[in-house]
Coordinates of N, CA, C and O in Angstrom, one line a residue:
X1150 N 119.0 22.4 106.2 CA 119.0 21.7 104.9 C 120.4 21.6 104.4 O 120.6 21.1 103.3
X1151 N 121.4 22.0 105.1 CA 122.8 21.9 104.7 C 123.2 20.4 104.6 O 123.9 20.0 103.7
X1152 N 122.9 19.6 105.7 CA 123.3 18.2 105.7 C 122.6 17.4 104.6 O 123.4 16.7 103.9
X1153 N 121.3 17.6 104.3 CA 120.8 16.8 103.1 C 121.5 17.2 101.8 O 121.8 16.3 101.0
X1154 N 121.8 18.5 101.6 CA 122.5 18.9 100.4 C 123.8 18.3 100.3 O 124.2 17.8 99.2
X1155 N 124.6 18.2 101.4 CA 125.9 17.5 101.4 C 125.7 16.1 101.1 O 126.5 15.5 100.3
X1156 N 124.8 15.4 101.7 CA 124.6 14.0 101.4 C 124.2 13.7 100.0 O 124.6 12.7 99.4
X1157 N 123.3 14.6 99.4 CA 122.9 14.4 98.0 C 124.1 14.6 97.1 O 124.2 13.9 96.1
X1158 N 125.1 15.4 97.5 CA 126.2 15.7 96.6 C 127.3 14.7 96.8 O 128.1 14.5 95.8
X1159 N 127.4 14.0 97.9 CA 128.6 13.2 98.2 C 128.4 11.7 98.4 O 129.3 11.0 98.6
X1160 N 127.1 11.3 98.4 CA 126.8 9.9 98.7 C 126.0 9.3 97.6 O 125.4 10.0 96.8
X1161 N 125.9 8.0 97.6 CA 125.0 7.3 96.7 C 123.7 6.9 97.3 O 122.9 6.1 96.8
X1162 N 123.4 7.5 98.5 CA 122.1 7.2 99.2 C 121.0 7.7 98.4 O 121.1 8.7 97.7
X1163 N 119.8 7.0 98.5 CA 118.6 7.5 97.8 C 118.1 8.7 98.5 O 118.4 9.0 99.7
X1164 N 117.2 9.4 97.8 CA 116.5 10.6 98.5 C 115.8 10.1 99.7 O 115.8 10.8 100.7
X1165 N 115.1 9.0 99.6 CA 114.4 8.4 100.8 C 115.3 8.1 101.9 O 114.9 8.4 103.1
X1166 N 116.4 7.5 101.7 CA 117.4 7.2 102.7 C 117.9 8.5 103.4 O 118.1 8.6 104.6
X1167 N 118.2 9.5 102.6 CA 118.7 10.8 103.1 C 117.6 11.4 103.9 O 117.8 11.9 105.0
X1168 N 116.3 11.4 103.5 CA 115.2 12.0 104.2 C 115.1 11.3 105.6 O 115.0 12.0 106.6
X1169 N 115.2 10.0 105.7 CA 115.1 9.3 107.0 C 116.4 9.6 107.8 O 116.3 9.8 109.0
X1170 N 117.5 9.7 107.2 CA 118.8 10.0 107.9 C 118.7 11.4 108.6 O 119.3 11.5 109.7
X1171 N 118.1 12.3 108.0 CA 118.0 13.7 108.6 C 116.7 13.9 109.4 O 116.5 15.0 109.8
X1172 N 115.9 12.9 109.6 CA 114.8 13.0 110.5 C 113.4 13.1 109.9 O 112.5 13.4 110.6
X1173 N 113.3 12.9 108.6 CA 112.0 13.0 108.0 C 111.4 11.6 107.8 O 112.1 10.7 107.2
X1174 N 110.2 11.3 108.3 CA 109.6 10.0 108.1 C 109.0 9.9 106.8 O 108.8 8.8 106.2
X1175 N 108.6 11.0 106.2 CA 107.9 11.0 104.9 C 108.7 11.7 103.9 O 109.0 12.9 103.9
X1176 N 109.1 10.9 102.9 CA 110.0 11.4 101.8 C 109.3 12.5 101.0 O 110.0 13.5 100.5
X1177 N 108.0 12.5 100.9 CA 107.3 13.5 100.1 C 107.3 14.8 100.8 O 107.5 15.9 100.2
X1178 N 107.2 14.8 102.2 CA 107.3 16.0 102.9 C 108.7 16.6 102.9 O 108.9 17.8 102.7
X1179 N 109.7 15.7 103.0 CA 111.1 16.1 102.9 C 111.3 16.8 101.5 O 111.9 17.9 101.5
X1180 N 110.8 16.2 100.4 CA 111.0 16.8 99.1 C 110.4 18.2 99.0 O 111.0 19.1 98.4
X1181 N 109.2 18.3 99.6 CA 108.5 19.6 99.5 C 109.3 20.7 100.3 O 109.5 21.8 99.8
X1182 N 109.8 20.3 101.5 CA 110.5 21.2 102.3 C 111.9 21.6 101.7 O 112.3 22.7 101.6
X1183 N 112.5 20.6 101.1 CA 113.8 20.8 100.5 C 113.7 21.7 99.3 O 114.5 22.6 99.1
X1184 N 112.6 21.5 98.5 CA 112.4 22.3 97.3 C 112.2 23.8 97.7 O 112.7 24.7 97.1
X1185 N 111.4 24.0 98.8 CA 111.1 25.3 99.2 C 112.4 26.0 99.7 O 112.6 27.2 99.4
X1186 N 113.3 25.3 100.4 CA 114.5 25.8 100.9 C 115.5 26.0 99.8 O 116.2 27.1 99.7
X1187 N 115.7 25.0 98.9 CA 116.8 25.0 98.0 C 116.4 25.6 96.6 O 117.3 25.9 95.8
X1188 N 115.2 25.6 96.3 CA 114.7 26.1 95.0 C 114.7 25.0 93.9 O 114.2 25.2 92.8
X1189 N 115.2 23.8 94.2 CA 115.1 22.7 93.3 C 114.7 21.4 94.1 O 115.0 21.4 95.3
X1190 N 114.2 20.4 93.5 CA 113.8 19.2 94.2 C 115.1 18.5 94.5 O 116.1 18.6 93.9
X1191 N 115.0 17.6 95.6 CA 116.2 16.9 95.9 C 116.7 15.9 94.8 O 117.9 15.7 94.6
X1192 N 115.7 15.4 94.1 CA 116.1 14.5 93.0 C 116.8 15.3 91.9 O 117.8 14.8 91.4
X1193 N 116.4 16.5 91.6 CA 117.1 17.3 90.6 C 118.5 17.6 91.0 O 119.4 17.5 90.3
X1194 N 118.6 18.0 92.3 CA 119.9 18.3 92.8 C 120.8 17.1 92.8 O 122.0 17.1 92.4
X1195 N 120.3 15.9 93.2 CA 121.0 14.7 93.2 C 121.5 14.3 91.8 O 122.7 14.0 91.6
X1196 N 120.6 14.4 90.8 CA 121.0 14.0 89.5 C 122.0 15.0 88.9 O 122.9 14.6 88.1
X1197 N 122.0 16.2 89.2 CA 122.9 17.2 88.8 C 124.3 16.9 89.3 O 125.3 17.2 88.6
X1198 N 124.4 16.3 90.5 CA 125.7 16.1 91.1 C 126.2 14.7 91.0 O 127.3 14.4 91.5
X1199 N 125.6 13.9 90.2 CA 126.1 12.5 89.9 C 126.9 12.4 88.7 O 127.0 13.1 87.8

């Protein structure tokens, strides 16, 4: 989950685009896995870093 975190912090890609970029076909599954790993949803992390 380091690569998605880096992309969320440094690009303007959407969460869905990032999910696909790192190999997840389903953005909802990506969000669930990311939240379990990072403790926050990818959208929350993205908004905090914009």
